[in-house]
CSV table of C-alpha atoms and ligand atoms in Angstrom, one decimal:
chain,number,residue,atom,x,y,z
A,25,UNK,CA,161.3,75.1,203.7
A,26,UNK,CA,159.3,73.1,206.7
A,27,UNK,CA,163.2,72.5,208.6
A,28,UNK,CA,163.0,76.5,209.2
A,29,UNK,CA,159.4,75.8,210.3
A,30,UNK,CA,159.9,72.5,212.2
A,31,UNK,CA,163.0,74.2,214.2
A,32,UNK,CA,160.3,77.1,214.9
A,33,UNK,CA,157.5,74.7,216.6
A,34,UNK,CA,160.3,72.9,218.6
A,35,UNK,CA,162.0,75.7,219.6
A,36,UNK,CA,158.3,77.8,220.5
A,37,UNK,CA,158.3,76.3,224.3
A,38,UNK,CA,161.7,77.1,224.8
A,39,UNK,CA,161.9,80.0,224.1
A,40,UNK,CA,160.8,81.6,227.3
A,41,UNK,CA,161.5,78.5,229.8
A,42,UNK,CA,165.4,77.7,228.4
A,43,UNK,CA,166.7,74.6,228.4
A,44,UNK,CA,170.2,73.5,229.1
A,45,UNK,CA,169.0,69.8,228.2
A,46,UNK,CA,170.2,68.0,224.7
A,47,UNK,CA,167.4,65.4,224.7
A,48,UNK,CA,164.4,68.2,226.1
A,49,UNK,CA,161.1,66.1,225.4
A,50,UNK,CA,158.8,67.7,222.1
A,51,UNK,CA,156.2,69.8,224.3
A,52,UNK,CA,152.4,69.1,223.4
A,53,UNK,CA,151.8,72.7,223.4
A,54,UNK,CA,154.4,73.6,220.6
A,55,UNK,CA,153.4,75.9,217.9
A,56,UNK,CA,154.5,77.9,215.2
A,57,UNK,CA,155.4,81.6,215.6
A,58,UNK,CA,156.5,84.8,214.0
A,59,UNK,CA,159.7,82.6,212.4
A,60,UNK,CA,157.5,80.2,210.9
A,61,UNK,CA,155.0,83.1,209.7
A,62,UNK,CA,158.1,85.4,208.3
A,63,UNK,CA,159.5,82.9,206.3
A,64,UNK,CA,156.2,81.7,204.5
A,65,UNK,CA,156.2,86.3,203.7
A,66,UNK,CA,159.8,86.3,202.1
A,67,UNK,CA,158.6,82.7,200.6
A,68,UNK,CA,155.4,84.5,198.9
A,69,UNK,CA,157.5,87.6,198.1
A,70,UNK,CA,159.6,85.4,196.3
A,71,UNK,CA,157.2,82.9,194.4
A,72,UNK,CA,155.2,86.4,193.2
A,73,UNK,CA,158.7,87.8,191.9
A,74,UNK,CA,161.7,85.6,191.4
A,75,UNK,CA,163.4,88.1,189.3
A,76,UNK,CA,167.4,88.8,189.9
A,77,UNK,CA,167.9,92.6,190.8
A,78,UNK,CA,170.6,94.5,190.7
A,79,UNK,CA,172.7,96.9,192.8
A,80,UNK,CA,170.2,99.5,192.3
A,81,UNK,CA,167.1,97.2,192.3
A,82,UNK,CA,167.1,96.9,195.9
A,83,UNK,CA,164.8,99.8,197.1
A,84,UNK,CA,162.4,98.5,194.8
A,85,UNK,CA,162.8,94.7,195.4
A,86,UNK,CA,163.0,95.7,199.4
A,87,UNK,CA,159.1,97.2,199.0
A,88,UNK,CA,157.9,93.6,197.6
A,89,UNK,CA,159.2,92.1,200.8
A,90,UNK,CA,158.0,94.4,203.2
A,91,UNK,CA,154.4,94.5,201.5
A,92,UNK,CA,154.3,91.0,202.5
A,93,UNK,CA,155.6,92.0,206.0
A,94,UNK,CA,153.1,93.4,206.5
A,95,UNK,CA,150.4,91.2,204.6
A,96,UNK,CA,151.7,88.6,206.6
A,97,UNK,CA,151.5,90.0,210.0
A,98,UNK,CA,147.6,91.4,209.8
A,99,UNK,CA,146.7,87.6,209.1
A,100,UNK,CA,148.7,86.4,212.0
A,101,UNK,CA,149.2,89.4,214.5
A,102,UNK,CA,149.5,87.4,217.8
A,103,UNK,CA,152.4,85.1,216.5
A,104,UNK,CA,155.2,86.3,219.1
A,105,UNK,CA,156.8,89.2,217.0
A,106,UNK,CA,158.8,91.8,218.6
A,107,UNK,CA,157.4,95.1,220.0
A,108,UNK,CA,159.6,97.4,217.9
A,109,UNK,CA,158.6,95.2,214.5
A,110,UNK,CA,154.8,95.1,215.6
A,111,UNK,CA,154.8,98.7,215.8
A,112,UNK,CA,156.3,99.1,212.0
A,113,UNK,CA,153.9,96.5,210.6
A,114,UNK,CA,150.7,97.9,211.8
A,115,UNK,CA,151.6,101.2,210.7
A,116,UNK,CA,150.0,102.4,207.5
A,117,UNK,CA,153.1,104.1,205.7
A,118,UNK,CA,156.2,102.3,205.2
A,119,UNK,CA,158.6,103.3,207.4
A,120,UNK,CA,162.9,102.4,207.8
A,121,UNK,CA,163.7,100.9,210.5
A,122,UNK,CA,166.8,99.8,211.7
A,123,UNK,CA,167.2,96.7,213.8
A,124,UNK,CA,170.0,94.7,214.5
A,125,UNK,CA,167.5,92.1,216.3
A,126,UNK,CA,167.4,88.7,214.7
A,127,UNK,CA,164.4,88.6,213.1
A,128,UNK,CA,165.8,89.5,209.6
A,129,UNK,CA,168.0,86.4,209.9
A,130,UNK,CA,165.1,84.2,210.8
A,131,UNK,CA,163.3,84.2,207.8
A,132,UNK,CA,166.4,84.3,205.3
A,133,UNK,CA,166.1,80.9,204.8
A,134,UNK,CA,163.9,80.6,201.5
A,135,UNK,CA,166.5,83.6,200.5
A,136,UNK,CA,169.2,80.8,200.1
A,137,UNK,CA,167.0,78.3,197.7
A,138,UNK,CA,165.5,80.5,195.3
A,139,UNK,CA,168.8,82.1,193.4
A,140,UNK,CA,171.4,80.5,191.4
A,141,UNK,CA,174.1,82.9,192.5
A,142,UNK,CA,176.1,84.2,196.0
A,143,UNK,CA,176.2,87.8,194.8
A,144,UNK,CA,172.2,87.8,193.8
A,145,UNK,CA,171.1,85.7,197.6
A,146,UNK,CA,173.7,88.9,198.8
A,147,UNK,CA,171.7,91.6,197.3
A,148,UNK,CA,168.1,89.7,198.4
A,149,UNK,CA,169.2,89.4,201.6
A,150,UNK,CA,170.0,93.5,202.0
A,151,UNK,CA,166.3,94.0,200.3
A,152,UNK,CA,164.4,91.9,203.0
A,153,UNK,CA,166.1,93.8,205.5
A,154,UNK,CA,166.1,97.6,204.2
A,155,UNK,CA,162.4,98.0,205.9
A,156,UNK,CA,163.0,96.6,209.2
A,157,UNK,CA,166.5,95.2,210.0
A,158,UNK,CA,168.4,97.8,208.1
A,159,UNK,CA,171.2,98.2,210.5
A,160,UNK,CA,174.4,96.8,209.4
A,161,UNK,CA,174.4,93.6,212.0
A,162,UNK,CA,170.7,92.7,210.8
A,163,UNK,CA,171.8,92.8,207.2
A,164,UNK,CA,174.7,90.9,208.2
A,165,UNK,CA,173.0,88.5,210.0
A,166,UNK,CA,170.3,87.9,207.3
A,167,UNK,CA,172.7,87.6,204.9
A,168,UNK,CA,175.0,85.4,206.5
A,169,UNK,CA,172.0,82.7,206.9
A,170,UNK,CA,171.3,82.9,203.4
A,171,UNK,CA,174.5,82.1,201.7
A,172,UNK,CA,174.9,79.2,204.3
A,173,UNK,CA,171.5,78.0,202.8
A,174,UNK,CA,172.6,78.2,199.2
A,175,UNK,CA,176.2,76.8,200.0
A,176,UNK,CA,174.6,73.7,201.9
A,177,UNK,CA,171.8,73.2,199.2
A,178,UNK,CA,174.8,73.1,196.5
A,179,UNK,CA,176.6,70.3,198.6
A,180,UNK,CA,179.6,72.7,200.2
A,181,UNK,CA,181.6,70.4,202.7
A,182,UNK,CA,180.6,71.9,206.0
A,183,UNK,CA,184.4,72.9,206.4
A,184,UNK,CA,183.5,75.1,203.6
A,185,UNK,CA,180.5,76.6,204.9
A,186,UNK,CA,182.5,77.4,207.5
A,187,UNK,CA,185.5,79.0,206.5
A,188,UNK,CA,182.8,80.9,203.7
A,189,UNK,CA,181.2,82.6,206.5
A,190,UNK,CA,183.7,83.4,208.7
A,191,UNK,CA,185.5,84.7,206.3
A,192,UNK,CA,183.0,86.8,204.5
A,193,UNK,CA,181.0,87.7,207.6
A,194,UNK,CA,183.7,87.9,210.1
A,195,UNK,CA,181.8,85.5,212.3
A,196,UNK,CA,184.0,83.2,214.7
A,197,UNK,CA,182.7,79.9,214.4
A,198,UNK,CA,185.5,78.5,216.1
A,199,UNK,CA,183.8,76.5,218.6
A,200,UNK,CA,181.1,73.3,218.8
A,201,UNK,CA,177.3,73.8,220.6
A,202,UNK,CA,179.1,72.3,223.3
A,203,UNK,CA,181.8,74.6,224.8
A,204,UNK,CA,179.2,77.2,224.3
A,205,UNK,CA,176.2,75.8,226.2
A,206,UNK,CA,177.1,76.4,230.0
A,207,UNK,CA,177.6,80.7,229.2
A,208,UNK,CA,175.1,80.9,226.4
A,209,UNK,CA,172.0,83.4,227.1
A,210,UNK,CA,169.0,84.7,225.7
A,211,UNK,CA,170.1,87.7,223.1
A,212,UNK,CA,167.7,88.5,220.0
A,213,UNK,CA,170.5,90.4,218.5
A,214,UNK,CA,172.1,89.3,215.3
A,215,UNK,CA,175.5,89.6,216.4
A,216,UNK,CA,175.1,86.8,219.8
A,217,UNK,CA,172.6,84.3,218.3
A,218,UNK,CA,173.7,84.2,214.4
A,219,UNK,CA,177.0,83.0,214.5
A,220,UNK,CA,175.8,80.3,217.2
A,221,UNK,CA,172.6,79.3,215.1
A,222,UNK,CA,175.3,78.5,212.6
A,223,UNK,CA,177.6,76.7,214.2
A,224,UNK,CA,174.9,74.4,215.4
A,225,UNK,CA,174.1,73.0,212.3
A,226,UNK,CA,177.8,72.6,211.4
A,227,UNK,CA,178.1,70.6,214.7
A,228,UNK,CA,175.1,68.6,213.7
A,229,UNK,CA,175.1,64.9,212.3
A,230,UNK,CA,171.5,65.2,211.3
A,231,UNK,CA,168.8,67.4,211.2
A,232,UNK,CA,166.9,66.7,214.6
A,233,UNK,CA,170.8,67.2,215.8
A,234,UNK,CA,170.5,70.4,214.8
A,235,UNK,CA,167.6,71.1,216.1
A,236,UNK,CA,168.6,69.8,219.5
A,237,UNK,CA,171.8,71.5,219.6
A,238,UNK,CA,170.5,75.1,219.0
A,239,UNK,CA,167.2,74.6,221.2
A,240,UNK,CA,169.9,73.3,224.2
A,241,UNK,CA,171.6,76.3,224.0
A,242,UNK,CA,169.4,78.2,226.1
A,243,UNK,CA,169.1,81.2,224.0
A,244,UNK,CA,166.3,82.5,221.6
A,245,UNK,CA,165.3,78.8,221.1
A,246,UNK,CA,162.5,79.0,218.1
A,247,UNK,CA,164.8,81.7,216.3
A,248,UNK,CA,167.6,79.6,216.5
A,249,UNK,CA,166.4,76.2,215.6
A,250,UNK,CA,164.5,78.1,212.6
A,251,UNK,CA,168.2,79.0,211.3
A,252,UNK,CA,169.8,76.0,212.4
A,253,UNK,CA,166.9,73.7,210.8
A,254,UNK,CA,166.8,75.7,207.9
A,255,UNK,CA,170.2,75.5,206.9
A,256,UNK,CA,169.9,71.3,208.2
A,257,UNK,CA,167.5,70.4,205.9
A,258,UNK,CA,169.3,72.4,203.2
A,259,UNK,CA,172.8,70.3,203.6
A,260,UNK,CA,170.6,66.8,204.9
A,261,UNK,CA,167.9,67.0,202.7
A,262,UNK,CA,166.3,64.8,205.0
A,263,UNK,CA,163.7,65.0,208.0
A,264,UNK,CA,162.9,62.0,209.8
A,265,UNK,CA,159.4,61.1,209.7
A,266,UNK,CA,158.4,61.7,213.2
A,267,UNK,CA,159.7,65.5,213.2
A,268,UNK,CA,157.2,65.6,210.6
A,269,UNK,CA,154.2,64.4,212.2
A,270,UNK,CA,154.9,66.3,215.0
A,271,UNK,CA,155.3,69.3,214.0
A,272,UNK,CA,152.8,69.6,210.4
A,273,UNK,CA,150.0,69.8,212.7
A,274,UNK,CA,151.1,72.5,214.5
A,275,UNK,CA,151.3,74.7,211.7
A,276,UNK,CA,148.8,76.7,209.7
A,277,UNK,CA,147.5,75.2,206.9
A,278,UNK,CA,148.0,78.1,204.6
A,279,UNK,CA,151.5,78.9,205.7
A,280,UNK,CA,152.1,74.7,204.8
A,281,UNK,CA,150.3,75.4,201.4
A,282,UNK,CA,152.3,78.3,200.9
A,283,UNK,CA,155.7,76.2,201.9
A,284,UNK,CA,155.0,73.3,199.4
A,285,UNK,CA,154.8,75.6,196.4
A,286,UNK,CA,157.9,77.3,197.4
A,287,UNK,CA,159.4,74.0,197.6
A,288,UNK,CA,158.2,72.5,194.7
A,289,UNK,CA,159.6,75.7,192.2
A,290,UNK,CA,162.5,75.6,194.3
A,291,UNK,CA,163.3,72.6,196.2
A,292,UNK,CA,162.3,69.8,194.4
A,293,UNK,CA,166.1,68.3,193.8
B,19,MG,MG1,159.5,83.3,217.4
């Protein structure tokens, strides 16, 4: 789970001051935000229930996850979420709402490692969005990330992620990070920055590639490199050493603790 994370603190100063630059210097003042926070949430919604649901499980399921929305954000409230999903979480009754930003898609990730089947990460992904992202581009989005998390974790060729999500999502990722990078802009929606988080890991050759290519972009930097990274360390299973040590303490301790036991029931191959 920390290559969502990592991608999150790298991405945090670039977020508001883009950066057109492939080799952008790791900024001191990094830190985790709302990605890092989210994903820990669907992590801990997960590791308290891991059940499969079915088609008509997901109302249910979809409270477990926003409970922990919600948990989540009243023990870190200042972590950079956006207005629209700060108002929902601080409300006291559980209202739909339905986005079509990105932040549905941002904390997929842990959707993609915990089940053994596309159809059951499918149906997850549509109950972590039903509170908050439940327009049909932020359940796209969401789910899109998580089924390129499962299908990189299983060892899919990345020509095979590829034509997957295309296909299924009706994404174009016809293109690399770098025919992209002069136009690209800053866009929260699921529709502009999914498709290009994607392609930035399949245009990677390692994880801090990755990283790099979907900070560079210019765009929602700490979203993107939390997709991009996720999906990374899912297909690299590797994160060089100094990534580490940068960026483990710049994250909470309790979101690392609750990381690690994600990982160790889930990713421990
Ligand atoms: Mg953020």
């Amino acid at each position: 789970m920390f290559g969502a994370f990592y991608g999150d603190v790298i991405g945090s100063e670039y977020e508001n001051a883009c950066t057109k630059d492939y080799d952008f210097p790791l900024k001191r003042e990094s830190h985790f935000t709302d990605d890092s926070v989210m994903t820990a949430a669907v992590c801990r919604a997960i590791l308290n229930n891991g059940e499969n649901i079915g088609r008509f499980g997901i109302r249910k399921r979809a409270f477990e996850y926003a409970a922990q929305y919600k948990q989540y954000y009243s023990r870190y409230p200042h972590a950079g979420y956006g207005s629209m999903f700060s108002r929902w979480a601080k409300e006291k009754s559980l209202r739909r709402q339905f986005s079509y930003a990105n932040g549905g898609a941002m904390r997929a990730v842990p959707i993609g490692y915990a089940y053994d089947d596309i159809e059951q990460v499918m149906l997850q992904a549509k109950a972590s969005c039903y509170y908050t992202h439940a327009h049909r581009e932020g359940i796209r989005g969401a789910q899109a990330v998580a089924c390129a998390v499962f299908l990189a974790r299983h060892g899919e060729s990345k020509e095979h992620i590829r034509k997957f999500i295309s296909e299924k999502f009706r994404y174009d990722l016809d293109y690399t990070a770098e025919q992209i990078r002069p136009e690209y802009s800053f866009d929260s929606s699921c529709e502009y920055s999914v498709p290009p988080s994607i392609v930035c890991f399949l245009d990677s050759a390692d994880y801090e590639s990755a990283v790099r290519n979907a900070v560079s972009l210019g765009g929602d930097a700490d979203t993107m490199a939390c997709i991009a990274g996720g999906i990374a360390e899912a297909y690299y299973k590797n994160i060089p050493e100094e990534i580490r040590r940068f960026c483990d303490s710049r994250i909470d301790i309790s979101l690392k603790e609750t990381a690690r036991e994600f990982d160790l029931r889930y990713n421990n191959t």
